[in-house]
Short mmCIF file of C-alpha atoms and ligand atoms in Angstrom, two decimals:
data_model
loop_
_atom_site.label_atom_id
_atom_site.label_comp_id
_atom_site.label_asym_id
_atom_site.label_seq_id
_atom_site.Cartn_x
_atom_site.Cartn_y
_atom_site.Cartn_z
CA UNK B 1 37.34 -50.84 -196.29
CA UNK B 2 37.59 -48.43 -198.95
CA UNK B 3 38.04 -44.60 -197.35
CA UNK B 4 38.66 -41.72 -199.73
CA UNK B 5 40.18 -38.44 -199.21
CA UNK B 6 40.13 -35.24 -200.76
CA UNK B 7 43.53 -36.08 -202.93
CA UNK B 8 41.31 -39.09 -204.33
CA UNK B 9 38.36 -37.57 -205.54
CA UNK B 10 37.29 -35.91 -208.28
CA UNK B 11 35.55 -32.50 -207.82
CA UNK B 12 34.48 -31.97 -211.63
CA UNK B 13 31.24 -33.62 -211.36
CA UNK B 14 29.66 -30.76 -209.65
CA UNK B 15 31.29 -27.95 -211.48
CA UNK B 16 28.70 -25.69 -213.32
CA UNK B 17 26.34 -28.08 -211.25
CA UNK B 18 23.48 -26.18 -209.15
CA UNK B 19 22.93 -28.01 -206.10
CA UNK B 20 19.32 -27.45 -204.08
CA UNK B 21 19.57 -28.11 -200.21
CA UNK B 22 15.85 -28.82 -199.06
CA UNK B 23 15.28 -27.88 -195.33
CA UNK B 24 17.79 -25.29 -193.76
CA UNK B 25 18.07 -27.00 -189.95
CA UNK B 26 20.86 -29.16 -188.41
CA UNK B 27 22.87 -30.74 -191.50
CA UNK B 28 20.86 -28.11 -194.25
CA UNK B 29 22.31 -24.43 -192.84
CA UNK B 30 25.81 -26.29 -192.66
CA UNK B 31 26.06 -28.06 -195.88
CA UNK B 32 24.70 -25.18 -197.79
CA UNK B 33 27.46 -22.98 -196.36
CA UNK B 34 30.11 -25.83 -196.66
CA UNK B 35 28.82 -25.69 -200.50
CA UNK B 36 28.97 -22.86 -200.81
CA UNK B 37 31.80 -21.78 -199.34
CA UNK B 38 33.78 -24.62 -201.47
CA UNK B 39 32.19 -22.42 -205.00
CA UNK B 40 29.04 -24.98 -205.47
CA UNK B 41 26.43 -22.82 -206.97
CA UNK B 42 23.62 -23.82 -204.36
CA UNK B 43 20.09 -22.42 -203.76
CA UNK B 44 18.21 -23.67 -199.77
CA UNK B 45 14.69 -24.90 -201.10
CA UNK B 46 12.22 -23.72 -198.27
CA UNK B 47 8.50 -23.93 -197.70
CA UNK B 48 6.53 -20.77 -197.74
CA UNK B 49 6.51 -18.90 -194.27
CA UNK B 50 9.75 -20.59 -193.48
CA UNK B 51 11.19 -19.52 -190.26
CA UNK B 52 14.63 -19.90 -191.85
CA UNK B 53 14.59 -17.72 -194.78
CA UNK B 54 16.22 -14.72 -193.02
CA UNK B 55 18.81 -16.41 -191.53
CA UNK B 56 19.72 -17.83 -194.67
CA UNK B 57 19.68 -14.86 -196.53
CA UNK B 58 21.73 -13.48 -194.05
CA UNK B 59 24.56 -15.86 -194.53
CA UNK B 60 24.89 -15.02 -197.82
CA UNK B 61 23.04 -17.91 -199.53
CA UNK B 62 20.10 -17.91 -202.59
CA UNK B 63 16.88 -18.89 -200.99
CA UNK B 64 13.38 -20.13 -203.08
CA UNK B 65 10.44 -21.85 -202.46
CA UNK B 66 10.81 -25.96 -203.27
CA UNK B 67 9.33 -26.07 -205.86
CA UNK B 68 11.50 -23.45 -207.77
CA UNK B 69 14.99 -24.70 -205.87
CA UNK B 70 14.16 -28.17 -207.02
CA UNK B 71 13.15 -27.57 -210.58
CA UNK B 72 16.30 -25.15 -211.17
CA UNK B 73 18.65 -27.70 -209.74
CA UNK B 74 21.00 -30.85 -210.89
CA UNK B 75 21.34 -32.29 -207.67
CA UNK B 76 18.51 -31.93 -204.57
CA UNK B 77 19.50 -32.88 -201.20
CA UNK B 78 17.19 -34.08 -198.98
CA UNK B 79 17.67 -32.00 -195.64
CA UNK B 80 14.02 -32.16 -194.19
CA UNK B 81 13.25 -34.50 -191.49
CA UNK B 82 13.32 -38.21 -191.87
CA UNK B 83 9.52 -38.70 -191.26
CA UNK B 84 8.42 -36.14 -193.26
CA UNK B 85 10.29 -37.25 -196.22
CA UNK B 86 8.23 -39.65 -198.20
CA UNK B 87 5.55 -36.43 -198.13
CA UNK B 88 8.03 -33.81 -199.06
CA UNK B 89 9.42 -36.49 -201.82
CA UNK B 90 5.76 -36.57 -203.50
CA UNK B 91 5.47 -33.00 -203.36
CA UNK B 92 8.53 -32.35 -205.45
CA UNK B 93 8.75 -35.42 -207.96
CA UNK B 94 7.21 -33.41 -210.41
CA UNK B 95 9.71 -30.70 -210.66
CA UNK B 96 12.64 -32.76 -210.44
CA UNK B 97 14.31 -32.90 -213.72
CA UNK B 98 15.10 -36.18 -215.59
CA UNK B 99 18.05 -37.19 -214.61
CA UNK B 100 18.87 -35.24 -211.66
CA UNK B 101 20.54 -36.15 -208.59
CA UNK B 102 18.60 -36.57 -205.34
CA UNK B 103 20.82 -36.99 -202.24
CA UNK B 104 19.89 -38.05 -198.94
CA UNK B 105 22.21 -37.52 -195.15
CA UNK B 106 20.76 -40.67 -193.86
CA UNK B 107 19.62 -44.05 -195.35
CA UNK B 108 16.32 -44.28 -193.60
CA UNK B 109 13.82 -43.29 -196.09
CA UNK B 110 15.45 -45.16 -199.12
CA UNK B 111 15.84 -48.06 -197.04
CA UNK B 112 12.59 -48.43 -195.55
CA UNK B 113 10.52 -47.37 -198.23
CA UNK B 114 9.63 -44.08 -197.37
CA UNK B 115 10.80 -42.56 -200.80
CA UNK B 116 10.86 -44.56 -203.62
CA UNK B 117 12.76 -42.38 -206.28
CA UNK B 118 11.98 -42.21 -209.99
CA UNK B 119 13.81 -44.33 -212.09
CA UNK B 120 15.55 -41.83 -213.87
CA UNK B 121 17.36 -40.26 -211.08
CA UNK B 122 20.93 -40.71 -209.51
CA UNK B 123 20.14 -41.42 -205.80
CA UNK B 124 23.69 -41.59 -203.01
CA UNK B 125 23.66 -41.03 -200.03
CA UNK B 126 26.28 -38.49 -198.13
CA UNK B 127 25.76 -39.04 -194.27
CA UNK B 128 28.24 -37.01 -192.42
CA UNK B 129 28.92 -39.08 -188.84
CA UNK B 130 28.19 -36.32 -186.47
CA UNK B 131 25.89 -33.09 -186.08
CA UNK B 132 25.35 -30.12 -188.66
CA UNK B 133 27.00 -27.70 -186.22
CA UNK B 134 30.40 -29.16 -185.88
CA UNK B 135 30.26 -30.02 -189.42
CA UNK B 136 30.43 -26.44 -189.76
CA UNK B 137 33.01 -26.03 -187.30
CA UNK B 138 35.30 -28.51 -188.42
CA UNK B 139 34.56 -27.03 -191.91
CA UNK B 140 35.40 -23.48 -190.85
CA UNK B 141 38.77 -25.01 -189.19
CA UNK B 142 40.02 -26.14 -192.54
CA UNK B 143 39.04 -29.79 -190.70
CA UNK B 144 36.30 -32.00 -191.67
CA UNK B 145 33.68 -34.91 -190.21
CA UNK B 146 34.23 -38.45 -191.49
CA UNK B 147 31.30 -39.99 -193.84
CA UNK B 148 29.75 -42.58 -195.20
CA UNK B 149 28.44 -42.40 -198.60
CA UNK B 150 26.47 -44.68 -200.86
CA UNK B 151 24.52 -45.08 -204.71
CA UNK B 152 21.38 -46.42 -204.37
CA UNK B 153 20.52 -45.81 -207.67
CA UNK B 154 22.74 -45.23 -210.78
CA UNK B 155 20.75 -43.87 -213.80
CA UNK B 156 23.38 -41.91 -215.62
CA UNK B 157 26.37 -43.39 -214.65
CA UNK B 158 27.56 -40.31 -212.69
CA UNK B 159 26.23 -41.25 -209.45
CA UNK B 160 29.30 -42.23 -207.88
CA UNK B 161 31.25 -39.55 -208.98
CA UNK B 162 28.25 -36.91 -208.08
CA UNK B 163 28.60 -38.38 -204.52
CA UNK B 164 31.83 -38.25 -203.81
CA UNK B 165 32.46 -34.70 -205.22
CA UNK B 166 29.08 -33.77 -202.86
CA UNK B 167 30.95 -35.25 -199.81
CA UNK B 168 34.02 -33.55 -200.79
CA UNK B 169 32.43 -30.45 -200.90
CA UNK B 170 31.16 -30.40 -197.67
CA UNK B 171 34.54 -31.34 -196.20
CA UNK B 172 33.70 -34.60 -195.26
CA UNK B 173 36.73 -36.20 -197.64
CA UNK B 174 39.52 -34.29 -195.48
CA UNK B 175 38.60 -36.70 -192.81
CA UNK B 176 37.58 -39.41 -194.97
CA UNK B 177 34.20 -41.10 -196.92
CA UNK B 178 33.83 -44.62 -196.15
CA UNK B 179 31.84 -46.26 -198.37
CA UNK B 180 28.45 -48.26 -197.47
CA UNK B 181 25.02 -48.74 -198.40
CA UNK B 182 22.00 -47.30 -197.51
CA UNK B 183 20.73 -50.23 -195.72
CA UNK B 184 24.00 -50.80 -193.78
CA UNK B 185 24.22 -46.72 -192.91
CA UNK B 186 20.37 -46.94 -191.53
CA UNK B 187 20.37 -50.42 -189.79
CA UNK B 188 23.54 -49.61 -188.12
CA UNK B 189 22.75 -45.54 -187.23
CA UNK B 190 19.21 -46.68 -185.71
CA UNK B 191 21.27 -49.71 -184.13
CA UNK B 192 23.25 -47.38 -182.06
CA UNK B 193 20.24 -44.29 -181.57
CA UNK B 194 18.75 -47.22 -180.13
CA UNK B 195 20.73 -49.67 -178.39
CA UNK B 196 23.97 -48.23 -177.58
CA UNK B 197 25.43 -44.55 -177.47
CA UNK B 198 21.68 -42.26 -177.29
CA UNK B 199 19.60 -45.17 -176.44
CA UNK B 200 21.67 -47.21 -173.85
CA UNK B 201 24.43 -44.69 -172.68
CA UNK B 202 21.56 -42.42 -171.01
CA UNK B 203 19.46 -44.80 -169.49
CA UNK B 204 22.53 -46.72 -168.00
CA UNK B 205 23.36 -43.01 -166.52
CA UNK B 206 19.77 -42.16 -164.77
CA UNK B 207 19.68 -46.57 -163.58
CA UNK B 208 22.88 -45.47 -161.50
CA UNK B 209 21.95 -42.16 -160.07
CA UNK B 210 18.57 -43.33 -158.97
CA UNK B 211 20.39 -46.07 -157.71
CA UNK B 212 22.59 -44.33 -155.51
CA UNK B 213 20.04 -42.07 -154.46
CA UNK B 214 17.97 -45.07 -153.20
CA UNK B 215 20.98 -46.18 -151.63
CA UNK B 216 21.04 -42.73 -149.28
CA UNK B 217 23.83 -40.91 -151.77
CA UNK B 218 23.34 -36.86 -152.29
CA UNK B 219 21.63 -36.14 -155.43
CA UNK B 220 24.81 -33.73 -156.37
CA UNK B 221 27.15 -36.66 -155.43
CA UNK B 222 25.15 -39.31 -157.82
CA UNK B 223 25.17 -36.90 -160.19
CA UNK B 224 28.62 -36.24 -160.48
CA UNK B 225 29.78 -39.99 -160.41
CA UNK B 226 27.21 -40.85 -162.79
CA UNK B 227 26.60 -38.48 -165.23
CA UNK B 228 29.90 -36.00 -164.67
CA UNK B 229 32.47 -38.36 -165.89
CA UNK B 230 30.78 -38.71 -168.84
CA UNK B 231 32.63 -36.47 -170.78
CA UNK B 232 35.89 -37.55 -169.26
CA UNK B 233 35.56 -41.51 -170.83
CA UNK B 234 34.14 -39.99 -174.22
CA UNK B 235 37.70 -38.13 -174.55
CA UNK B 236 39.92 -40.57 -173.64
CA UNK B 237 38.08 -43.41 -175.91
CA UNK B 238 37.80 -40.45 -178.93
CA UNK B 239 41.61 -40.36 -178.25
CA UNK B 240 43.28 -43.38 -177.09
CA UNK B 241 40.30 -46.27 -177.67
CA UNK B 242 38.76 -48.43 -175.46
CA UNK B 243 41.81 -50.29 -174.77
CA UNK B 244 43.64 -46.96 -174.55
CA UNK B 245 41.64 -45.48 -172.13
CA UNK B 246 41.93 -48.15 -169.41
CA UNK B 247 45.41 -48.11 -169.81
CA UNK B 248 44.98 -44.60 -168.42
CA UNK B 249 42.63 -44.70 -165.51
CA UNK B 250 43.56 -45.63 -162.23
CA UNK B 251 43.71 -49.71 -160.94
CA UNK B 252 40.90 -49.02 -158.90
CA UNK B 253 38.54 -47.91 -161.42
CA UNK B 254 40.03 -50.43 -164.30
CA UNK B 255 39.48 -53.41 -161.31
CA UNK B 256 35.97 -52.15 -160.85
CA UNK B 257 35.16 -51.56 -165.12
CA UNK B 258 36.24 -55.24 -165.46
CA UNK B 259 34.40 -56.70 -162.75
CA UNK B 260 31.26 -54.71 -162.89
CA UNK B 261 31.12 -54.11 -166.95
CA UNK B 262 30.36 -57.39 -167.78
CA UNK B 263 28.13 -58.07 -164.75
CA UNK B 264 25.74 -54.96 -166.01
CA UNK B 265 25.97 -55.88 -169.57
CA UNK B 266 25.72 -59.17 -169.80
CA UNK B 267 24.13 -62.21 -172.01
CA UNK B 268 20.73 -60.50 -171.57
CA UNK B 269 21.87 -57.27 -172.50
CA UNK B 270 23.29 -58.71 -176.04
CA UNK B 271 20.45 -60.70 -176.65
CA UNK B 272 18.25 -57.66 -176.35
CA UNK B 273 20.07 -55.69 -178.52
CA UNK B 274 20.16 -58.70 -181.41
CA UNK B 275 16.32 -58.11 -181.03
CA UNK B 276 17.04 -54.54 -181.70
CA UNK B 277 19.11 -54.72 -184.57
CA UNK B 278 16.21 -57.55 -186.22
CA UNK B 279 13.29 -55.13 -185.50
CA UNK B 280 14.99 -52.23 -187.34
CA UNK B 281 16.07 -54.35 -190.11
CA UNK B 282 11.92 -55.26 -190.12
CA UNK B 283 10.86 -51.78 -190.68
CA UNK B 284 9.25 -51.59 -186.99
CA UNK B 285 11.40 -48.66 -186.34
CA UNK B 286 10.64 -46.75 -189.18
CA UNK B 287 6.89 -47.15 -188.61
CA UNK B 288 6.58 -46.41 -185.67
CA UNK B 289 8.89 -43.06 -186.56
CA UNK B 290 5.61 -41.82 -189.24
CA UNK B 291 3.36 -42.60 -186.39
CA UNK B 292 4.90 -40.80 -184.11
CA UNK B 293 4.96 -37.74 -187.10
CA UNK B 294 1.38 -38.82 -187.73
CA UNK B 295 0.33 -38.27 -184.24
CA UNK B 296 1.67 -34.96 -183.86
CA UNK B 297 4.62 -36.04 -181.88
CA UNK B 298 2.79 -36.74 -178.71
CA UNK B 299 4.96 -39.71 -177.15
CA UNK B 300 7.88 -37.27 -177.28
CA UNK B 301 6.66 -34.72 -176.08
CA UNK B 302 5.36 -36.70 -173.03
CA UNK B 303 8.60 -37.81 -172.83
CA UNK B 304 10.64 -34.49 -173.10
CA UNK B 305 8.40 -33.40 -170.25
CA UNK B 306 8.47 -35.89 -167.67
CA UNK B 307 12.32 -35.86 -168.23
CA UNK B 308 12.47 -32.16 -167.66
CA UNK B 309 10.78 -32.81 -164.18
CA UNK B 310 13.01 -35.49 -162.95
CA UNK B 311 15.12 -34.84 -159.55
CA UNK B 312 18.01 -36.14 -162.04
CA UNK B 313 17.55 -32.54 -163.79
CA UNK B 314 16.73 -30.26 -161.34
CA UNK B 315 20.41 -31.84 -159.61
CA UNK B 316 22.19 -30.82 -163.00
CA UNK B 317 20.20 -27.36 -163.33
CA UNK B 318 20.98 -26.42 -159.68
CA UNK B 319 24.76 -27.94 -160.23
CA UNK B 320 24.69 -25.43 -163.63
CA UNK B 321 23.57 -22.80 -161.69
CA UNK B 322 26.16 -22.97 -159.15
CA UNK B 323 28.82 -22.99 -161.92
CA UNK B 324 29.25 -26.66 -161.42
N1 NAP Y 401 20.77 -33.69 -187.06
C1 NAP Y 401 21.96 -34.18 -187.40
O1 NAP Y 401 22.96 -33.79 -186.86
C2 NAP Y 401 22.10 -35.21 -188.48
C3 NAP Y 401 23.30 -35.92 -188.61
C4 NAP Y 401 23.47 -36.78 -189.71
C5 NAP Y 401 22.42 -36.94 -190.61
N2 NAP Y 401 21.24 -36.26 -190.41
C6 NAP Y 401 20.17 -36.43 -191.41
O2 NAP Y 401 20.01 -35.19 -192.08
C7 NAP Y 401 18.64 -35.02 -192.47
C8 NAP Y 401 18.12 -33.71 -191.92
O3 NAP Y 401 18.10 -33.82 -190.49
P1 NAP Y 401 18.17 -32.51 -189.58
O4 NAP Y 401 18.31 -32.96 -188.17
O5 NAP Y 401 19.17 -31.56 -190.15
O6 NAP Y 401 16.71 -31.93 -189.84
P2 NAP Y 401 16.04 -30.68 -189.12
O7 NAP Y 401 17.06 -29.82 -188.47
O8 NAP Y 401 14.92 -31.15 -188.25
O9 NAP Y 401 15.39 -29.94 -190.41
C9 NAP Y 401 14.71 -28.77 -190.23
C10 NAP Y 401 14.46 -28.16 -191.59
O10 NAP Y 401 13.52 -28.96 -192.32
C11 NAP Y 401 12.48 -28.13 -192.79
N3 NAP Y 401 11.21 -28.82 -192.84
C12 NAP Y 401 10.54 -29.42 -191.82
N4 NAP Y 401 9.37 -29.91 -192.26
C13 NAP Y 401 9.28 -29.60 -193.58
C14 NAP Y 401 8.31 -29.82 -194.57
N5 NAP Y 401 7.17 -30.48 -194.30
N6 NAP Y 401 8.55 -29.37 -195.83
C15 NAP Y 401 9.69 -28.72 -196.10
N7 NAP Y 401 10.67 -28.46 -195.21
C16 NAP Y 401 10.45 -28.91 -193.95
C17 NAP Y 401 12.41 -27.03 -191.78
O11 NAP Y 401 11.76 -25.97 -192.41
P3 NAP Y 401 11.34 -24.60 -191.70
O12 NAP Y 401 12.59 -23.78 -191.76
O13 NAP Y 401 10.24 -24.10 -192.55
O14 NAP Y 401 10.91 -24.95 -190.30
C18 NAP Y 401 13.86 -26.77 -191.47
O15 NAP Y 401 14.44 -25.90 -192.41
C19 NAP Y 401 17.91 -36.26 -191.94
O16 NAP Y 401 17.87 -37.22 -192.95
C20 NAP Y 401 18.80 -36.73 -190.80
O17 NAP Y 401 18.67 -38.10 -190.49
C21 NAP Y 401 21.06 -35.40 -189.38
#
């Protein structure tokens, strides 16, 4: 595995370079500041009546409508929402100039189709692991969030080196850029949405509260064994690993995580989440993502609702409110 830091990487491919950040939300309003804040001449492309044009403004940054950020820049970022991509792509093809750069912060829409660039375009991919806000943060510490990065397409032979100056200037290099593909950054980042760390993690939590709650266990109890330790595992594995952290935890619990681990996620479990992994690689996910955009978001919002109203939540907002 290749992993590049700042020391290895050559910022000159941006200088003099103007670089257009479309969409000013989670990774947009802190990769135009890391830009900018690193000297990258950058302008936040925004659609008319954008809710996000003050606040842009305000930080100091050059805002225009997409049309005009795209066509004045030599690199455009793709900072919009996944699903709305492939429409936001058409809509600003024609202002693109020939041999521009068009990055992306995740591999979906290259991968599955979404976007298909022009052929005279650079296309990499920059995909800091972790959200826009402590990508700031880090940023602002003099830190900075690993990343993958990738070329999908080289047209003038400066992809590469447009890439890795981009994640350098976001701070991403003074962690380290790993480098990968677009299909192996998508497949494996709807993997784990999926499967494991939003996907699993959060339905394993509400199984065992509603489990002890069956079993006659005070809502604020189940909640704090299930959900309240949470936090404590994700900081000793972010420190000390997996192995690490059950060097650390008492005999009881690491008895009970060896017995019981295995027992919960077992053969099925794995073979479930092969089937997840094949589906994504099949494209299912990412239709049924422009669906779900195509619908007006309906099945989340159904969702975000009747999560809001479980006995699970009203536990953690009364624990909250108690200073718990
Ligand atoms: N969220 C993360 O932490 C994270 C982490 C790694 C990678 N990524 C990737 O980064 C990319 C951006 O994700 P995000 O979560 O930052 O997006 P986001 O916060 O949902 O993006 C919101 C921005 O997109 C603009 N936008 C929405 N619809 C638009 C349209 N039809 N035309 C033009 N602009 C539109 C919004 O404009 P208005 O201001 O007008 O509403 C707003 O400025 C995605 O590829 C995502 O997978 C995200």
């Amino acid at each position: 595995m290749e992993l590049l830091r700042d020391a290895d990487i050559d910022p000159s491919p941006l200088a003099g370079k103007r670089v257009a950040i479309l969409g000013y939300g989670n990774q947009g309003r802190a990769q135009s500041l890391n830009l900018h804040d690193s000297g990258i001449d950058v302008v936040v492309g925004l659609r008319g009546g954008s809710g996000s044009a003050n606040e842009a403004e305000a930080a100091g940054l050059r805002i225009a409508l997409l049309d005009e950020a795209v066509g004045s820049a030599d690199v455009v970022m793709m900072l919009a929402p996944d699903e709305i991509q492939g429409a936001l792509y058409r809509e600003i093809e024609p202002q693109l100039r020939q041999g521009a750069a068009l990055g992306f912060s995740h591999g979906l829409s290259v991968r599955f189709g979404l976007v298909a660039p022009r052929a005279d375009l650079d296309v990499f991919l920059v995909a800091p692991k972790g959200p826009g806000t402590a990508l700031r943060s880090l940023y602002q510490a003099g830190k900075g969030m690993i990343g993958l990065w990738a070329v999908a397409q080289d047209a003038t032979g400066d992809a590469r080196g447009i890439a890795l100056a981009y994640g350098r200037a976001i701070g991403c290099a003074r962690a380290g850029l790993i480098a990968s593909t677009f299909a192996e950054e998508a497949e494996a980042d709807l993997f784990n949405e999926q499967a494991v760390v939003w996907g699993g993690v959060p339905e394993l939590l509400i199984a065992g509260f509603d489990t002890l709650v069956a079993g006659g266990v005070a809502p604020e109890v189940a909640l704090l064994e299930c959900v309240g330790e949470l936090k404590l595992i994700a900081d000793l594995i972010d420190e000390r690993g997996i192995a690490g952290m059950r060097e650390v935890i008492s005999n009881t619990a690491e008895l009970g995580a060896m017995l019981g681990g295995t027992r919960i996620v077992d053969a099925g479990v794995r073979a479930r989440m092969a089937e997840v992994l094949a589906e994504v690689r099949a494209g299912r996910f990412a239709e049924a993502l422009q669906r779900e955009e195509a619908s007006g978001y309906q099945r989340l919002e159904t969702a975000r609702e009747q999560a809001r109203a479980t006995l699970l939540e009203q536990t953690f907002r009364r624990l909250k409110d108690l200073g718990g």
